[in-house]
Short mmCIF file of C-alpha atoms and ligand atoms in Angstrom, two decimals:
data_model
loop_
_atom_site.label_atom_id
_atom_site.label_comp_id
_atom_site.label_asym_id
_atom_site.label_seq_id
_atom_site.Cartn_x
_atom_site.Cartn_y
_atom_site.Cartn_z
CA MET A 1 -14.12 51.38 17.26
CA THR A 2 -15.23 47.87 16.34
CA GLN A 3 -17.22 45.99 18.95
CA PRO A 4 -15.49 42.96 20.49
CA PHE A 5 -16.95 39.83 18.98
CA GLU A 6 -17.79 36.81 21.06
CA LYS A 7 -16.21 33.74 19.47
CA VAL A 8 -18.69 31.62 17.55
CA ARG A 9 -18.61 27.88 18.05
CA ALA A 10 -20.26 25.10 16.05
CA LEU A 11 -23.73 24.11 17.21
CA THR A 12 -24.04 21.35 19.79
CA GLY A 13 -24.03 17.93 18.14
CA MET A 14 -22.82 19.32 14.80
CA LYS A 15 -19.24 18.39 14.07
CA ASP A 16 -16.60 19.87 11.82
CA ILE A 17 -14.83 17.27 9.72
CA LEU A 18 -11.24 18.49 9.81
CA PRO A 19 -8.52 18.03 7.17
CA HIS A 20 -6.87 15.15 9.03
CA GLU A 21 -10.23 13.37 9.23
CA SER A 22 -11.51 14.00 5.73
CA ALA A 23 -9.19 11.48 4.06
CA ALA A 24 -11.07 8.68 5.82
CA TRP A 25 -14.41 10.17 4.73
CA GLU A 26 -13.25 10.46 1.14
CA SER A 27 -11.89 6.91 1.06
CA LEU A 28 -15.15 5.63 2.49
CA GLU A 29 -17.23 7.58 -0.02
CA GLU A 30 -15.13 6.22 -2.87
CA ILE A 31 -15.39 2.63 -1.65
CA VAL A 32 -19.14 3.06 -1.17
CA ARG A 33 -19.67 4.43 -4.70
CA GLU A 34 -17.77 1.53 -6.23
CA TRP A 35 -19.59 -0.97 -4.03
CA LEU A 36 -23.00 0.43 -5.03
CA ALA A 37 -22.02 0.42 -8.70
CA LEU A 38 -21.32 -3.33 -8.43
CA TYR A 39 -25.04 -3.79 -7.76
CA GLY A 40 -26.32 -1.28 -10.31
CA TYR A 41 -27.28 1.52 -7.91
CA ARG A 42 -27.30 5.08 -9.19
CA ASN A 43 -26.88 8.26 -7.22
CA MET A 44 -29.64 10.80 -6.72
CA ARG A 45 -29.47 14.01 -4.71
CA THR A 46 -32.53 15.43 -3.05
CA PRO A 47 -32.79 18.80 -1.25
CA VAL A 48 -31.89 19.16 2.43
CA LEU A 49 -35.10 21.14 2.99
CA GLU A 50 -38.55 19.70 2.39
CA HIS A 51 -42.11 20.50 3.42
CA THR A 52 -42.63 19.40 7.03
CA ARG A 53 -45.74 17.46 6.11
CA LEU A 54 -43.71 15.10 3.91
CA PHE A 55 -41.88 13.74 6.96
CA ALA A 56 -44.90 13.93 9.28
CA ARG A 57 -46.88 11.81 6.84
CA GLY A 58 -44.02 9.62 5.64
CA ILE A 59 -42.22 8.79 8.90
CA GLY A 60 -45.38 8.95 11.01
CA GLU A 61 -46.83 11.54 13.42
CA VAL A 62 -46.31 9.37 16.49
CA THR A 63 -42.57 8.70 16.13
CA ASP A 64 -39.66 10.16 18.11
CA ILE A 65 -38.33 11.76 14.95
CA VAL A 66 -41.51 13.65 14.08
CA GLU A 67 -42.64 14.33 17.65
CA LYS A 68 -39.41 15.80 18.95
CA GLU A 69 -36.35 15.56 16.74
CA MET A 70 -37.04 17.56 13.60
CA TYR A 71 -35.43 20.90 12.84
CA SER A 72 -38.54 22.65 11.58
CA PHE A 73 -39.23 26.32 11.00
CA ARG A 74 -41.55 28.62 9.17
CA ASP A 75 -40.04 30.24 6.09
CA SER A 76 -40.17 33.93 6.96
CA LEU A 77 -40.52 34.88 3.31
CA ASN A 78 -43.59 32.87 2.37
CA GLY A 79 -44.80 31.30 5.60
CA GLU A 80 -44.25 27.69 4.50
CA GLN A 81 -43.58 25.11 7.21
CA LEU A 82 -40.22 23.48 6.38
CA THR A 83 -37.99 20.77 7.86
CA MET A 84 -34.31 19.87 7.47
CA ARG A 85 -34.41 16.23 6.33
CA PRO A 86 -34.15 13.85 9.32
CA GLU A 87 -33.64 10.93 6.87
CA PHE A 88 -33.54 10.36 3.12
CA THR A 89 -36.27 7.85 2.38
CA ALA A 90 -39.29 10.20 2.41
CA GLY A 91 -37.54 12.74 0.16
CA MET A 92 -36.37 10.05 -2.27
CA VAL A 93 -39.89 8.66 -2.49
CA ARG A 94 -41.25 12.16 -3.03
CA ALA A 95 -38.78 12.68 -5.87
CA THR A 96 -39.63 9.28 -7.36
CA ILE A 97 -43.31 10.19 -7.44
CA GLU A 98 -42.76 13.77 -8.59
CA HIS A 99 -40.58 12.73 -11.54
CA ASN A 100 -42.51 9.54 -12.29
CA LEU A 101 -39.31 7.50 -12.06
CA LEU A 102 -41.16 4.20 -11.88
CA TYR A 103 -43.23 4.67 -15.03
CA ASP A 104 -41.36 2.11 -17.14
CA ARG A 105 -39.05 0.24 -14.80
CA PRO A 106 -38.01 -0.20 -11.19
CA GLN A 107 -35.12 1.87 -9.81
CA ARG A 108 -32.06 1.17 -7.70
CA VAL A 109 -30.93 4.48 -6.20
CA TYR A 110 -28.84 5.89 -3.39
CA CYS A 111 -28.17 9.16 -1.59
CA MET A 112 -25.26 10.11 0.62
CA GLY A 113 -25.04 13.22 2.81
CA PRO A 114 -26.04 15.03 5.98
CA VAL A 115 -29.31 14.55 7.83
CA PHE A 116 -30.54 16.33 10.95
CA ARG A 117 -32.14 15.15 14.18
CA HIS A 118 -32.41 17.14 17.40
CA GLU A 119 -31.28 14.35 19.72
CA ARG A 120 -29.20 14.43 22.90
CA PRO A 121 -25.64 14.18 21.55
CA GLN A 122 -23.26 11.45 22.73
CA ARG A 123 -20.70 9.19 21.10
CA GLY A 124 -22.22 8.00 17.82
CA ARG A 125 -25.23 10.27 18.13
CA TYR A 126 -25.15 13.71 16.60
CA ARG A 127 -27.60 16.38 15.49
CA GLN A 128 -26.07 16.63 12.07
CA PHE A 129 -24.88 13.22 10.92
CA HIS A 130 -24.40 11.49 7.60
CA GLN A 131 -26.17 8.58 6.00
CA ILE A 132 -25.61 6.34 3.03
CA ASP A 133 -29.18 5.60 2.02
CA VAL A 134 -29.92 2.87 -0.51
CA GLU A 135 -33.38 2.21 -1.95
CA ALA A 136 -34.71 -0.43 -4.34
CA LEU A 137 -38.00 0.96 -5.67
CA GLY A 138 -40.56 -1.13 -7.52
CA PHE A 139 -39.40 -4.64 -6.51
CA THR A 140 -41.64 -6.99 -4.54
CA GLY A 141 -38.88 -9.24 -3.15
CA PRO A 142 -37.88 -11.28 -1.21
CA ASP A 143 -34.89 -11.63 -3.56
CA VAL A 144 -34.16 -7.90 -3.43
CA ASP A 145 -34.52 -7.77 0.37
CA ALA A 146 -31.90 -10.50 0.61
CA GLU A 147 -29.67 -8.88 -2.01
CA LEU A 148 -29.55 -5.66 0.02
CA ILE A 149 -28.42 -7.59 3.07
CA VAL A 150 -25.84 -9.63 1.14
CA MET A 151 -24.58 -6.38 -0.31
CA LEU A 152 -24.07 -4.95 3.19
CA ALA A 153 -22.18 -8.05 4.28
CA ARG A 154 -19.83 -7.48 1.35
CA LEU A 155 -19.18 -3.90 2.45
CA TRP A 156 -18.39 -4.92 6.03
CA GLN A 157 -16.02 -7.53 4.68
CA GLN A 158 -14.34 -5.12 2.32
CA LEU A 159 -13.77 -2.63 5.14
CA GLY A 160 -12.43 -5.37 7.40
CA LEU A 161 -15.09 -4.77 10.07
CA LYS A 162 -15.42 -7.23 12.87
CA ASP A 163 -18.31 -8.04 15.17
CA VAL A 164 -21.23 -6.65 13.18
CA ARG A 165 -24.32 -8.82 13.66
CA LEU A 166 -27.51 -8.97 11.68
CA GLU A 167 -30.91 -8.84 13.40
CA LEU A 168 -33.98 -9.66 11.37
CA ASN A 169 -37.73 -9.51 11.82
CA SER A 170 -40.93 -9.33 9.83
CA LEU A 171 -43.58 -6.71 10.56
CA GLY A 172 -46.14 -8.45 8.34
CA GLN A 173 -48.91 -6.52 6.62
CA ALA A 174 -51.31 -3.87 7.90
CA ASP A 175 -54.17 -6.27 8.73
CA GLU A 176 -51.79 -8.62 10.57
CA ARG A 177 -50.40 -5.70 12.51
CA ALA A 178 -53.95 -4.57 13.33
CA ALA A 179 -54.86 -7.97 14.81
CA HIS A 180 -51.63 -8.05 16.75
CA ARG A 181 -52.11 -4.47 17.90
CA GLN A 182 -55.45 -5.29 19.40
CA ALA A 183 -53.94 -8.20 21.33
CA LEU A 184 -51.02 -6.02 22.36
CA VAL A 185 -53.17 -3.17 23.65
CA GLU A 186 -55.10 -5.69 25.72
CA HIS A 187 -51.80 -6.96 27.12
CA LEU A 188 -50.63 -3.42 27.91
CA GLU A 189 -53.92 -2.59 29.60
CA LYS A 190 -53.55 -5.70 31.73
CA HIS A 191 -50.10 -4.50 32.84
CA ILE A 192 -50.86 -0.80 33.10
CA ASP A 193 -49.37 -0.63 36.62
CA VAL A 194 -45.81 -1.29 35.32
CA LEU A 195 -46.00 1.10 32.35
CA ASP A 196 -44.02 4.33 32.57
CA GLU A 197 -45.44 7.67 31.51
CA GLU A 198 -44.19 7.46 27.92
CA ALA A 199 -45.56 3.94 27.53
CA ARG A 200 -48.98 5.00 28.82
CA ARG A 201 -49.00 7.89 26.42
CA ARG A 202 -48.06 5.63 23.52
CA MET A 203 -50.02 2.48 24.31
CA HIS A 204 -52.97 3.54 22.17
CA THR A 205 -51.11 5.57 19.53
CA ASN A 206 -48.07 3.35 18.91
CA PRO A 207 -48.20 0.27 21.14
CA LEU A 208 -45.50 -1.59 19.18
CA ARG A 209 -42.97 1.06 20.13
CA VAL A 210 -43.77 0.51 23.81
CA LEU A 211 -42.03 -2.87 23.50
CA ASP A 212 -38.88 -1.10 22.35
CA THR A 213 -38.45 0.20 25.90
CA LYS A 214 -35.14 0.24 27.75
CA ASN A 215 -36.92 0.60 31.10
CA PRO A 216 -35.89 -2.48 33.16
CA ALA A 217 -39.15 -2.35 35.12
CA MET A 218 -41.04 -3.00 31.88
CA GLN A 219 -38.88 -5.82 30.50
CA GLU A 220 -40.95 -8.66 31.87
CA MET A 221 -44.14 -7.12 30.53
CA ALA A 222 -42.43 -6.65 27.13
CA ASP A 223 -41.06 -10.20 27.09
CA SER A 224 -44.44 -11.73 27.71
CA ALA A 225 -46.28 -9.54 25.18
CA PRO A 226 -47.95 -11.19 22.17
CA ARG A 227 -45.52 -11.40 19.27
CA LEU A 228 -46.36 -9.88 15.94
CA PHE A 229 -44.54 -12.77 14.33
CA ASP A 230 -47.23 -15.15 15.59
CA PHE A 231 -49.92 -13.11 13.78
CA LEU A 232 -48.33 -13.35 10.35
CA GLY A 233 -50.34 -15.03 7.60
CA ALA A 234 -49.03 -17.52 5.04
CA GLU A 235 -47.91 -14.92 2.50
CA SER A 236 -45.96 -12.85 4.98
CA ARG A 237 -44.32 -15.96 6.34
CA ALA A 238 -43.40 -17.11 2.85
CA HIS A 239 -41.80 -13.73 2.16
CA PHE A 240 -39.81 -13.93 5.36
CA ASP A 241 -38.77 -17.53 4.67
CA GLY A 242 -37.69 -16.44 1.19
CA VAL A 243 -35.35 -13.87 2.71
CA CYS A 244 -34.00 -16.30 5.31
CA THR A 245 -33.35 -19.05 2.76
CA ARG A 246 -31.37 -16.71 0.56
CA LEU A 247 -29.32 -15.44 3.49
CA GLN A 248 -28.53 -19.00 4.50
CA GLU A 249 -27.48 -19.81 0.94
CA ALA A 250 -25.20 -16.78 0.93
CA GLY A 251 -23.69 -17.88 4.25
CA ILE A 252 -24.94 -14.89 6.19
CA GLU A 253 -25.72 -15.40 9.85
CA TYR A 254 -28.68 -13.62 11.41
CA ARG A 255 -30.67 -13.58 14.58
CA LEU A 256 -34.43 -13.45 14.49
CA ASN A 257 -35.38 -10.60 16.80
CA PRO A 258 -39.17 -10.45 17.23
CA ARG A 259 -38.80 -7.16 19.16
CA LEU A 260 -37.14 -5.35 16.29
CA VAL A 261 -39.72 -2.75 15.22
CA ARG A 262 -37.61 0.24 13.95
CA GLY A 263 -38.39 3.85 14.80
CA LEU A 264 -40.18 4.86 11.60
CA ASP A 265 -43.76 3.93 10.77
CA TYR A 266 -43.51 3.10 7.08
CA TYR A 267 -42.20 -0.46 7.34
CA ASN A 268 -43.93 -3.75 6.52
CA LEU A 269 -42.61 -7.32 6.11
CA THR A 270 -38.80 -7.47 6.32
CA VAL A 271 -37.00 -5.21 8.78
CA PHE A 272 -33.36 -5.53 9.79
CA GLU A 273 -30.53 -3.88 11.69
CA TRP A 274 -26.79 -4.45 11.79
CA VAL A 275 -25.53 -3.95 15.33
CA THR A 276 -22.20 -4.06 17.14
CA ASP A 277 -20.99 -3.91 20.74
CA ARG A 278 -17.93 -1.92 19.75
CA LEU A 279 -19.58 1.50 19.65
CA GLY A 280 -20.99 1.83 23.16
CA ALA A 281 -24.65 2.70 23.52
CA GLN A 282 -25.18 3.65 19.87
CA GLY A 283 -24.44 0.27 18.35
CA THR A 284 -26.74 0.28 15.32
CA VAL A 285 -24.64 0.83 12.22
CA CYS A 286 -27.37 0.27 9.67
CA GLY A 287 -31.14 -0.12 9.67
CA GLY A 288 -33.72 -0.74 7.01
CA GLY A 289 -36.55 -2.78 5.64
CA ARG A 290 -39.46 -2.96 3.28
CA TYR A 291 -41.98 -0.12 2.99
CA ASP A 292 -44.48 -1.18 0.35
CA GLY A 293 -47.12 1.34 1.43
CA LEU A 294 -45.09 4.54 1.39
CA LEU A 295 -45.40 5.50 -2.27
CA GLU A 296 -49.16 5.35 -2.10
CA LEU A 297 -49.24 7.06 1.30
CA LEU A 298 -47.31 9.98 -0.22
CA GLY A 299 -49.70 10.29 -3.15
CA GLY A 300 -48.02 8.06 -5.73
CA LYS A 301 -49.20 4.95 -7.52
CA PRO A 302 -48.84 1.94 -5.26
CA ALA A 303 -45.39 0.36 -5.66
CA PRO A 304 -43.29 -1.87 -3.43
CA ALA A 305 -39.97 -0.67 -2.05
CA VAL A 306 -37.17 -1.73 0.27
CA GLY A 307 -33.99 -0.04 1.50
CA PHE A 308 -31.65 0.82 4.31
CA ALA A 309 -29.49 3.60 5.69
CA ILE A 310 -26.00 3.36 7.19
CA GLY A 311 -24.81 5.90 9.77
CA MET A 312 -21.47 7.09 8.36
CA GLU A 313 -20.01 8.38 11.64
CA ARG A 314 -20.63 5.00 13.26
CA LEU A 315 -19.26 3.16 10.25
CA LEU A 316 -16.10 5.28 10.29
CA ASP A 317 -15.66 4.72 14.02
CA LEU A 318 -15.83 0.96 13.44
CA TRP A 319 -13.55 1.14 10.43
CA GLN A 320 -10.99 3.04 12.49
CA GLN A 321 -11.16 0.37 15.17
CA SER A 322 -10.54 -2.36 12.60
CA GLY A 323 -7.12 -0.84 11.96
CA GLU A 324 -7.68 -1.03 8.20
CA LEU A 325 -8.25 2.67 7.67
CA PRO A 326 -5.86 3.96 4.99
CA ALA A 327 -3.24 6.46 6.23
CA ALA A 328 -3.99 10.12 5.58
CA VAL A 329 -1.34 11.66 3.35
CA GLU A 330 -1.21 15.18 2.01
CA CYS A 331 0.96 14.41 -0.98
CA ASP A 332 3.35 11.91 -2.61
CA VAL A 333 6.18 14.35 -3.11
CA TYR A 334 7.31 17.24 -0.91
CA MET A 335 9.66 19.76 -2.51
CA VAL A 336 12.33 21.35 -0.39
CA HIS A 337 14.33 24.26 -1.80
CA GLN A 338 16.70 27.08 -0.92
CA GLY A 339 16.98 30.42 -2.65
CA GLU A 340 14.67 32.17 -5.08
CA GLU A 341 16.00 30.50 -8.22
CA ALA A 342 15.64 27.06 -6.62
CA GLN A 343 12.10 27.90 -5.53
CA ARG A 344 11.13 28.84 -9.11
CA LYS A 345 12.75 25.68 -10.47
CA ALA A 346 10.91 23.61 -7.83
CA SER A 347 7.56 25.09 -8.87
CA LEU A 348 8.19 24.26 -12.52
CA LEU A 349 9.34 20.73 -11.74
CA ALA A 350 6.28 20.25 -9.52
CA GLU A 351 4.02 20.94 -12.53
CA GLU A 352 5.86 18.24 -14.49
CA LEU A 353 5.33 15.77 -11.67
CA ARG A 354 1.62 16.65 -11.50
CA ASN A 355 1.43 15.97 -15.24
CA VAL A 356 2.24 12.31 -14.49
CA GLY A 357 -0.35 12.19 -11.70
CA LEU A 358 1.82 12.69 -8.61
CA ARG A 359 0.49 14.76 -5.74
CA VAL A 360 3.06 17.46 -5.02
CA VAL A 361 3.43 20.13 -2.36
CA VAL A 362 6.08 22.79 -2.93
CA HIS A 363 7.24 24.16 0.39
CA ALA A 364 6.16 27.74 0.96
CA GLY A 365 7.13 30.05 3.79
CA SER A 366 10.10 29.64 6.10
CA THR A 367 13.36 28.72 4.38
CA GLY A 368 15.45 26.67 6.81
CA PHE A 369 16.16 23.13 5.53
CA LYS A 370 15.47 21.65 8.93
CA SER A 371 11.94 23.03 9.24
CA GLN A 372 11.26 22.12 5.61
CA PHE A 373 12.20 18.49 6.28
CA LYS A 374 9.98 18.46 9.33
CA ARG A 375 7.06 19.59 7.20
CA ALA A 376 7.96 17.04 4.51
CA ASP A 377 7.81 14.29 7.10
CA ALA A 378 4.54 15.50 8.62
CA SER A 379 2.95 15.65 5.15
CA GLY A 380 3.13 11.86 4.84
CA ALA A 381 4.97 12.20 1.50
CA THR A 382 6.85 9.16 0.21
CA VAL A 383 9.67 11.22 -1.14
CA ALA A 384 11.27 14.65 -0.64
CA LEU A 385 12.98 16.38 -3.56
CA ILE A 386 15.68 18.84 -2.66
CA ILE A 387 16.80 21.72 -4.83
CA GLY A 388 19.56 24.03 -3.53
CA GLN A 389 22.53 25.79 -5.08
CA ASP A 390 24.44 22.49 -5.59
CA GLU A 391 21.52 20.93 -7.45
CA LEU A 392 21.12 23.99 -9.67
CA THR A 393 24.81 23.88 -10.53
CA SER A 394 24.95 20.12 -11.21
CA GLY A 395 21.55 19.86 -12.91
CA GLN A 396 20.71 16.94 -10.59
CA VAL A 397 17.86 16.88 -8.08
CA SER A 398 18.52 15.25 -4.70
CA VAL A 399 15.93 12.61 -3.91
CA LYS A 400 15.29 11.53 -0.35
CA TRP A 401 13.01 8.56 0.23
CA LEU A 402 11.04 9.22 3.40
CA ARG A 403 8.84 6.16 3.43
CA ARG A 404 8.22 2.71 2.05
CA GLN A 405 10.85 1.61 -0.37
CA ASP A 406 9.77 -1.45 -2.32
CA ASP A 407 13.24 -2.02 -3.72
CA GLU A 408 15.42 -2.61 -0.65
CA ALA A 409 18.57 -2.24 -2.69
CA ARG A 410 17.74 1.34 -3.59
CA PRO A 411 19.66 3.95 -1.57
CA GLN A 412 17.71 6.23 0.73
CA GLN A 413 19.21 9.23 -0.93
CA GLU A 414 20.19 9.59 -4.58
CA THR A 415 20.36 12.14 -7.36
CA LEU A 416 18.48 12.30 -10.64
CA PRO A 417 18.82 14.63 -13.63
CA PHE A 418 16.00 17.22 -13.66
CA GLY A 419 14.65 15.84 -16.92
CA ASP A 420 14.32 12.28 -15.57
CA VAL A 421 12.63 12.96 -12.24
CA ALA A 422 8.99 12.78 -13.36
CA GLU A 423 9.26 9.51 -15.29
CA THR A 424 11.48 7.84 -12.68
CA LEU A 425 9.23 8.71 -9.74
CA LYS A 426 6.13 7.73 -11.70
CA THR A 427 7.44 4.21 -12.29
CA ARG A 428 8.80 3.78 -8.79
CA MET A 429 5.80 4.99 -6.80
P1 HAM B 501 -32.66 4.98 11.00
O1 HAM B 501 -32.57 3.69 11.73
O2 HAM B 501 -33.43 6.07 11.62
O3 HAM B 501 -33.27 4.63 9.58
O4 HAM B 501 -31.21 5.52 10.69
C1 HAM B 501 -30.26 4.74 9.99
C2 HAM B 501 -28.91 4.82 10.65
O5 HAM B 501 -28.50 6.18 10.81
C3 HAM B 501 -28.85 4.25 12.06
O6 HAM B 501 -28.72 2.86 12.04
C4 HAM B 501 -27.59 4.91 12.60
O7 HAM B 501 -26.44 4.22 12.16
C5 HAM B 501 -27.63 6.27 11.94
N1 HAM B 501 -28.14 7.30 12.88
C6 HAM B 501 -29.40 7.51 13.24
N2 HAM B 501 -29.50 8.56 14.10
C7 HAM B 501 -28.23 9.01 14.27
C8 HAM B 501 -27.65 10.09 15.01
N3 HAM B 501 -28.39 10.93 15.74
N4 HAM B 501 -26.30 10.26 14.94
C9 HAM B 501 -25.54 9.44 14.19
N5 HAM B 501 -26.03 8.42 13.47
C10 HAM B 501 -27.36 8.21 13.49
C11 HAM B 501 -33.54 5.54 8.61
O8 HAM B 501 -33.16 6.67 8.62
C12 HAM B 501 -34.32 4.97 7.43
N6 HAM B 501 -34.58 6.05 6.48
C13 HAM B 501 -33.54 3.82 6.81
C14 HAM B 501 -34.24 3.22 5.61
C15 HAM B 501 -33.97 3.48 4.31
N7 HAM B 501 -35.26 2.38 5.63
C16 HAM B 501 -35.60 2.10 4.40
N8 HAM B 501 -34.85 2.79 3.58
#
């Protein structure tokens, strides 16, 4: 006797994308590919699994991601320490170095797919989620920094998104951050009594992140902390001004947010986030910035770089709210039939319709007309074609328009000779 099997469910925070949802994903992916092509970006696909040390080094040991959110394990076959990618940037930089992609020219590249972080799931926050990650490698900016932001504004506009705001900051260069860090640590030490446990733990390892706190008791301390922006030298300021000027010229509004530090350690100079109030607590749709030190940090020749990643679940949620999401349809034409001969005729005709590019579902299963029409309607098809005994005898297919009829004068139901159906539907749909 077979053992009863306890039903298996998906892992917490890892969602199935079901057939009725996938149309939106596919439309988004298509729009995104075309949008990226407009700016000369090319796709690359890196492995889901990488050596753990790539992310530890790349993202930074003292970050939430590396400290507590990575899905890491030891490969039982060869003992290697591996991690499911928690983001794309480190892997893309690794691939760039490994394949010497920057040897003769800079690169504009993107990746799209699942990434993994062991976070507490809630709306807009999952353990497997998807990113569109775009990287411009080998450009010093600030023109490219601004172009990336302008590009994002175009995408929001194309999707009809409302209420997405841009926040901008500069993290300067390493020596400027070091001077600021010293001043910041002194400030934190002066206010040690209001620091929570996490802040005390981090004040010497990653003091900038302490300012990112949501703890209300620490807000005043954070507000009065020395600002990194005030420690920037002339070059860093000029870079930042260069970005701002270009954004102004492009008509893009932004807010300077001196507290914007991002949760990954590789950034310098420009950092930015696009945020919205429409998604509840997880309102950051996109984050990115410049990371000129990462290639060298990961063993490559020094080269500047800048990029961003969009959270696809959050973007889709916003797109849905905008009401501009295209309707999910299974097919253009649904074929209803009665009797075996009609069924065979329907299958042959369906092939003809597919030859002219129409999406066709031939009803299969139960035979009642009523249930077939119900299915036809639920499929989202524009038109139902009906083949029964009468149609076989007369050589005419019955055509029933279920949706959208551009030509108001056209009857809702009509008949067409078998031989004319494909061409007629092709021109009318
Ligand atoms: P990030 O800010 O960690 O940046 O993630 C980018 C976006 O991914 C976030 O703005 C958010 O929309 C989405 N996201 C993050 N965590 C989750 C989650 N648990 N569930 C759903 N969505 C999430 C990066 O990953 C950098 N690699 C971006 C970058 C590229 N910087 C330079 N190049």
